[in-house]
Amino acid sequence: MIKHIAMFKFKAFESAEAKENYFNRLKKAFDGLDERIPEIKFLQIGFDQLHSDASFDFVVNVDLENIDALPLYANHPEHLTAASVVKEMAAERKVIDYEF
């Protein structure tokens, strides 16, 4: 199995309402993605609760069957659609892919 974790820091939001609306769009973009992309064995997203200087704002945690599934997942049209929402506000991105 391959664990794919992507973490994002976002640009500043214009208001608390804009942030809430964007977070709701992110939830909707990733909702059910594991049912529409066969390579995904597990999917979890999360939003930072601590808000420390070291914190990232958003995480995508995905399990895939093997390393060969990673490009299939990454280039799947449903993933590209969800990723386009993330990219709207992403200022920084960190990724790790490891076998477990």
mmCIF file with all atom_site columns, C-alpha atoms in Angstrom:
data_model
loop_
_atom_site.group_PDB
_atom_site.id
_atom_site.type_symbol
_atom_site.label_atom_id
_atom_site.label_alt_id
_atom_site.label_comp_id
_atom_site.label_asym_id
_atom_site.label_entity_id
_atom_site.label_seq_id
_atom_site.pdbx_PDB_ins_code
_atom_site.Cartn_x
_atom_site.Cartn_y
_atom_site.Cartn_z
_atom_site.occupancy
_atom_site.B_iso_or_equiv
_atom_site.pdbx_formal_charge
_atom_site.auth_seq_id
_atom_site.auth_comp_id
_atom_site.auth_asym_id
_atom_site.auth_atom_id
_atom_site.pdbx_PDB_model_num
ATOM 1   C CA . MET A 1 1   ? 0.000   0.000  0.000   1.00 0.00 ? 1   MET A CA 1
ATOM 2   C CA . ILE A 1 2   ? 1.040   3.587  -0.643  1.00 0.00 ? 2   ILE A CA 1
ATOM 3   C CA . LYS A 1 3   ? 0.152   6.449  1.681   1.00 0.00 ? 3   LYS A CA 1
ATOM 4   C CA . HIS A 1 4   ? -0.158  9.805  -0.110  1.00 0.00 ? 4   HIS A CA 1
ATOM 5   C CA . ILE A 1 5   ? -0.366  12.847 2.131   1.00 0.00 ? 5   ILE A CA 1
ATOM 6   C CA . ALA A 1 6   ? -0.608  16.375 0.742   1.00 0.00 ? 6   ALA A CA 1
ATOM 7   C CA . MET A 1 7   ? -0.677  19.418 3.034   1.00 0.00 ? 7   MET A CA 1
ATOM 8   C CA . PHE A 1 8   ? -1.538  22.955 2.005   1.00 0.00 ? 8   PHE A CA 1
ATOM 9   C CA . LYS A 1 9   ? -1.195  26.444 3.434   1.00 0.00 ? 9   LYS A CA 1
ATOM 10  C CA . PHE A 1 10  ? -3.721  28.883 2.050   1.00 0.00 ? 10  PHE A CA 1
ATOM 11  C CA . LYS A 1 11  ? -3.518  32.537 1.114   1.00 0.00 ? 11  LYS A CA 1
ATOM 12  C CA . ALA A 1 12  ? -5.286  34.995 3.398   1.00 0.00 ? 12  ALA A CA 1
ATOM 13  C CA . PHE A 1 13  ? -9.044  35.031 3.108   1.00 0.00 ? 13  PHE A CA 1
ATOM 14  C CA . GLU A 1 14  ? -10.974 38.275 2.658   1.00 0.00 ? 14  GLU A CA 1
ATOM 15  C CA . SER A 1 15  ? -13.347 37.372 5.493   1.00 0.00 ? 15  SER A CA 1
ATOM 16  C CA . ALA A 1 16  ? -14.432 34.581 7.817   1.00 0.00 ? 16  ALA A CA 1
ATOM 17  C CA . GLU A 1 17  ? -17.396 34.023 5.508   1.00 0.00 ? 17  GLU A CA 1
ATOM 18  C CA . ALA A 1 18  ? -15.115 33.641 2.460   1.00 0.00 ? 18  ALA A CA 1
ATOM 19  C CA . LYS A 1 19  ? -13.020 31.105 4.386   1.00 0.00 ? 19  LYS A CA 1
ATOM 20  C CA . GLU A 1 20  ? -16.104 29.146 5.449   1.00 0.00 ? 20  GLU A CA 1
ATOM 21  C CA . ASN A 1 21  ? -17.479 29.127 1.894   1.00 0.00 ? 21  ASN A CA 1
ATOM 22  C CA . TYR A 1 22  ? -14.159 27.926 0.507   1.00 0.00 ? 22  TYR A CA 1
ATOM 23  C CA . PHE A 1 23  ? -13.829 25.181 3.128   1.00 0.00 ? 23  PHE A CA 1
ATOM 24  C CA . ASN A 1 24  ? -17.355 24.018 2.259   1.00 0.00 ? 24  ASN A CA 1
ATOM 25  C CA . ARG A 1 25  ? -16.366 23.901 -1.416  1.00 0.00 ? 25  ARG A CA 1
ATOM 26  C CA . LEU A 1 26  ? -13.324 21.803 -0.498  1.00 0.00 ? 26  LEU A CA 1
ATOM 27  C CA . LYS A 1 27  ? -15.470 19.366 1.485   1.00 0.00 ? 27  LYS A CA 1
ATOM 28  C CA . LYS A 1 28  ? -17.852 19.054 -1.447  1.00 0.00 ? 28  LYS A CA 1
ATOM 29  C CA . ALA A 1 29  ? -14.989 18.616 -3.954  1.00 0.00 ? 29  ALA A CA 1
ATOM 30  C CA . PHE A 1 30  ? -13.540 15.675 -2.007  1.00 0.00 ? 30  PHE A CA 1
ATOM 31  C CA . ASP A 1 31  ? -16.819 14.150 -0.809  1.00 0.00 ? 31  ASP A CA 1
ATOM 32  C CA . GLY A 1 32  ? -17.224 10.692 -2.353  1.00 0.00 ? 32  GLY A CA 1
ATOM 33  C CA . LEU A 1 33  ? -13.986 10.911 -4.336  1.00 0.00 ? 33  LEU A CA 1
ATOM 34  C CA . ASP A 1 34  ? -13.057 7.477  -2.973  1.00 0.00 ? 34  ASP A CA 1
ATOM 35  C CA . GLU A 1 35  ? -16.210 6.087  -4.585  1.00 0.00 ? 35  GLU A CA 1
ATOM 36  C CA . ARG A 1 36  ? -15.486 7.689  -7.971  1.00 0.00 ? 36  ARG A CA 1
ATOM 37  C CA . ILE A 1 37  ? -11.762 6.897  -8.241  1.00 0.00 ? 37  ILE A CA 1
ATOM 38  C CA . PRO A 1 38  ? -11.208 3.145  -8.051  1.00 0.00 ? 38  PRO A CA 1
ATOM 39  C CA . GLU A 1 39  ? -7.520  3.453  -7.079  1.00 0.00 ? 39  GLU A CA 1
ATOM 40  C CA . ILE A 1 40  ? -8.434  5.081  -3.740  1.00 0.00 ? 40  ILE A CA 1
ATOM 41  C CA . LYS A 1 41  ? -8.648  2.550  -0.895  1.00 0.00 ? 41  LYS A CA 1
ATOM 42  C CA . PHE A 1 42  ? -8.999  5.202  1.841   1.00 0.00 ? 42  PHE A CA 1
ATOM 43  C CA . LEU A 1 43  ? -9.576  8.949  1.742   1.00 0.00 ? 43  LEU A CA 1
ATOM 44  C CA . GLN A 1 44  ? -9.591  11.472 4.562   1.00 0.00 ? 44  GLN A CA 1
ATOM 45  C CA . ILE A 1 45  ? -9.366  15.247 4.521   1.00 0.00 ? 45  ILE A CA 1
ATOM 46  C CA . GLY A 1 46  ? -8.888  17.586 7.443   1.00 0.00 ? 46  GLY A CA 1
ATOM 47  C CA . PHE A 1 47  ? -8.605  21.228 8.433   1.00 0.00 ? 47  PHE A CA 1
ATOM 48  C CA . ASP A 1 48  ? -6.068  22.485 10.972  1.00 0.00 ? 48  ASP A CA 1
ATOM 49  C CA . GLN A 1 49  ? -7.392  23.131 14.457  1.00 0.00 ? 49  GLN A CA 1
ATOM 50  C CA . LEU A 1 50  ? -4.277  24.522 16.164  1.00 0.00 ? 50  LEU A CA 1
ATOM 51  C CA . HIS A 1 51  ? -3.383  27.389 13.768  1.00 0.00 ? 51  HIS A CA 1
ATOM 52  C CA . SER A 1 52  ? 0.234   27.547 14.948  1.00 0.00 ? 52  SER A CA 1
ATOM 53  C CA . ASP A 1 53  ? 3.038   29.044 12.884  1.00 0.00 ? 53  ASP A CA 1
ATOM 54  C CA . ALA A 1 54  ? 4.098   25.514 11.908  1.00 0.00 ? 54  ALA A CA 1
ATOM 55  C CA . SER A 1 55  ? 0.580   24.390 10.968  1.00 0.00 ? 55  SER A CA 1
ATOM 56  C CA . PHE A 1 56  ? -0.701  23.782 7.483   1.00 0.00 ? 56  PHE A CA 1
ATOM 57  C CA . ASP A 1 57  ? -4.357  24.586 6.781   1.00 0.00 ? 57  ASP A CA 1
ATOM 58  C CA . PHE A 1 58  ? -5.595  21.519 4.909   1.00 0.00 ? 58  PHE A CA 1
ATOM 59  C CA . VAL A 1 59  ? -4.550  17.894 4.482   1.00 0.00 ? 59  VAL A CA 1
ATOM 60  C CA . VAL A 1 60  ? -5.497  15.146 2.046   1.00 0.00 ? 60  VAL A CA 1
ATOM 61  C CA . ASN A 1 61  ? -4.701  11.631 3.282   1.00 0.00 ? 61  ASN A CA 1
ATOM 62  C CA . VAL A 1 62  ? -5.085  8.849  0.675   1.00 0.00 ? 62  VAL A CA 1
ATOM 63  C CA . ASP A 1 63  ? -4.225  5.147  0.633   1.00 0.00 ? 63  ASP A CA 1
ATOM 64  C CA . LEU A 1 64  ? -3.586  3.510  -2.743  1.00 0.00 ? 64  LEU A CA 1
ATOM 65  C CA . GLU A 1 65  ? -2.935  -0.149 -3.559  1.00 0.00 ? 65  GLU A CA 1
ATOM 66  C CA . ASN A 1 66  ? 0.573   0.391  -4.932  1.00 0.00 ? 66  ASN A CA 1
ATOM 67  C CA . ILE A 1 67  ? 2.930   2.957  -6.469  1.00 0.00 ? 67  ILE A CA 1
ATOM 68  C CA . ASP A 1 68  ? 1.504   2.282  -9.944  1.00 0.00 ? 68  ASP A CA 1
ATOM 69  C CA . ALA A 1 69  ? -1.879  3.549  -8.744  1.00 0.00 ? 69  ALA A CA 1
ATOM 70  C CA . LEU A 1 70  ? -0.435  6.970  -7.813  1.00 0.00 ? 70  LEU A CA 1
ATOM 71  C CA . PRO A 1 71  ? -0.342  8.478  -11.336 1.00 0.00 ? 71  PRO A CA 1
ATOM 72  C CA . LEU A 1 72  ? -3.743  6.953  -12.124 1.00 0.00 ? 72  LEU A CA 1
ATOM 73  C CA . TYR A 1 73  ? -5.177  8.707  -9.058  1.00 0.00 ? 73  TYR A CA 1
ATOM 74  C CA . ALA A 1 74  ? -3.263  11.947 -9.646  1.00 0.00 ? 74  ALA A CA 1
ATOM 75  C CA . ASN A 1 75  ? -4.394  12.249 -13.273 1.00 0.00 ? 75  ASN A CA 1
ATOM 76  C CA . HIS A 1 76  ? -7.965  11.058 -12.799 1.00 0.00 ? 76  HIS A CA 1
ATOM 77  C CA . PRO A 1 77  ? -10.429 13.769 -13.960 1.00 0.00 ? 77  PRO A CA 1
ATOM 78  C CA . GLU A 1 78  ? -12.280 13.697 -10.617 1.00 0.00 ? 78  GLU A CA 1
ATOM 79  C CA . HIS A 1 79  ? -9.026  14.283 -8.727  1.00 0.00 ? 79  HIS A CA 1
ATOM 80  C CA . LEU A 1 80  ? -8.009  17.056 -11.102 1.00 0.00 ? 80  LEU A CA 1
ATOM 81  C CA . THR A 1 81  ? -11.347 18.768 -10.447 1.00 0.00 ? 81  THR A CA 1
ATOM 82  C CA . ALA A 1 82  ? -10.864 18.589 -6.664  1.00 0.00 ? 82  ALA A CA 1
ATOM 83  C CA . ALA A 1 83  ? -7.235  19.697 -6.987  1.00 0.00 ? 83  ALA A CA 1
ATOM 84  C CA . SER A 1 84  ? -8.314  22.736 -8.986  1.00 0.00 ? 84  SER A CA 1
ATOM 85  C CA . VAL A 1 85  ? -10.364 23.904 -5.994  1.00 0.00 ? 85  VAL A CA 1
ATOM 86  C CA . VAL A 1 86  ? -7.344  23.470 -3.700  1.00 0.00 ? 86  VAL A CA 1
ATOM 87  C CA . LYS A 1 87  ? -5.102  25.393 -6.105  1.00 0.00 ? 87  LYS A CA 1
ATOM 88  C CA . GLU A 1 88  ? -7.382  28.448 -5.984  1.00 0.00 ? 88  GLU A CA 1
ATOM 89  C CA . MET A 1 89  ? -6.108  29.359 -2.511  1.00 0.00 ? 89  MET A CA 1
ATOM 90  C CA . ALA A 1 90  ? -2.950  27.256 -2.055  1.00 0.00 ? 90  ALA A CA 1
ATOM 91  C CA . ALA A 1 91  ? 0.124   29.282 -1.192  1.00 0.00 ? 91  ALA A CA 1
ATOM 92  C CA . GLU A 1 92  ? 2.294   26.319 -0.211  1.00 0.00 ? 92  GLU A CA 1
ATOM 93  C CA . ARG A 1 93  ? 2.158   22.539 -0.697  1.00 0.00 ? 93  ARG A CA 1
ATOM 94  C CA . LYS A 1 94  ? 4.045   19.636 0.874   1.00 0.00 ? 94  LYS A CA 1
ATOM 95  C CA . VAL A 1 95  ? 3.626   16.018 -0.201  1.00 0.00 ? 95  VAL A CA 1
ATOM 96  C CA . ILE A 1 96  ? 4.884   12.640 0.942   1.00 0.00 ? 96  ILE A CA 1
ATOM 97  C CA . ASP A 1 97  ? 4.252   9.244  -0.627  1.00 0.00 ? 97  ASP A CA 1
ATOM 98  C CA . TYR A 1 98  ? 5.450   6.175  1.270   1.00 0.00 ? 98  TYR A CA 1
ATOM 99  C CA . GLU A 1 99  ? 4.923   2.441  1.349   1.00 0.00 ? 99  GLU A CA 1
ATOM 100 C CA . PHE A 1 100 ? 3.331   0.853  4.374   1.00 0.00 ? 100 PHE A CA 1
#
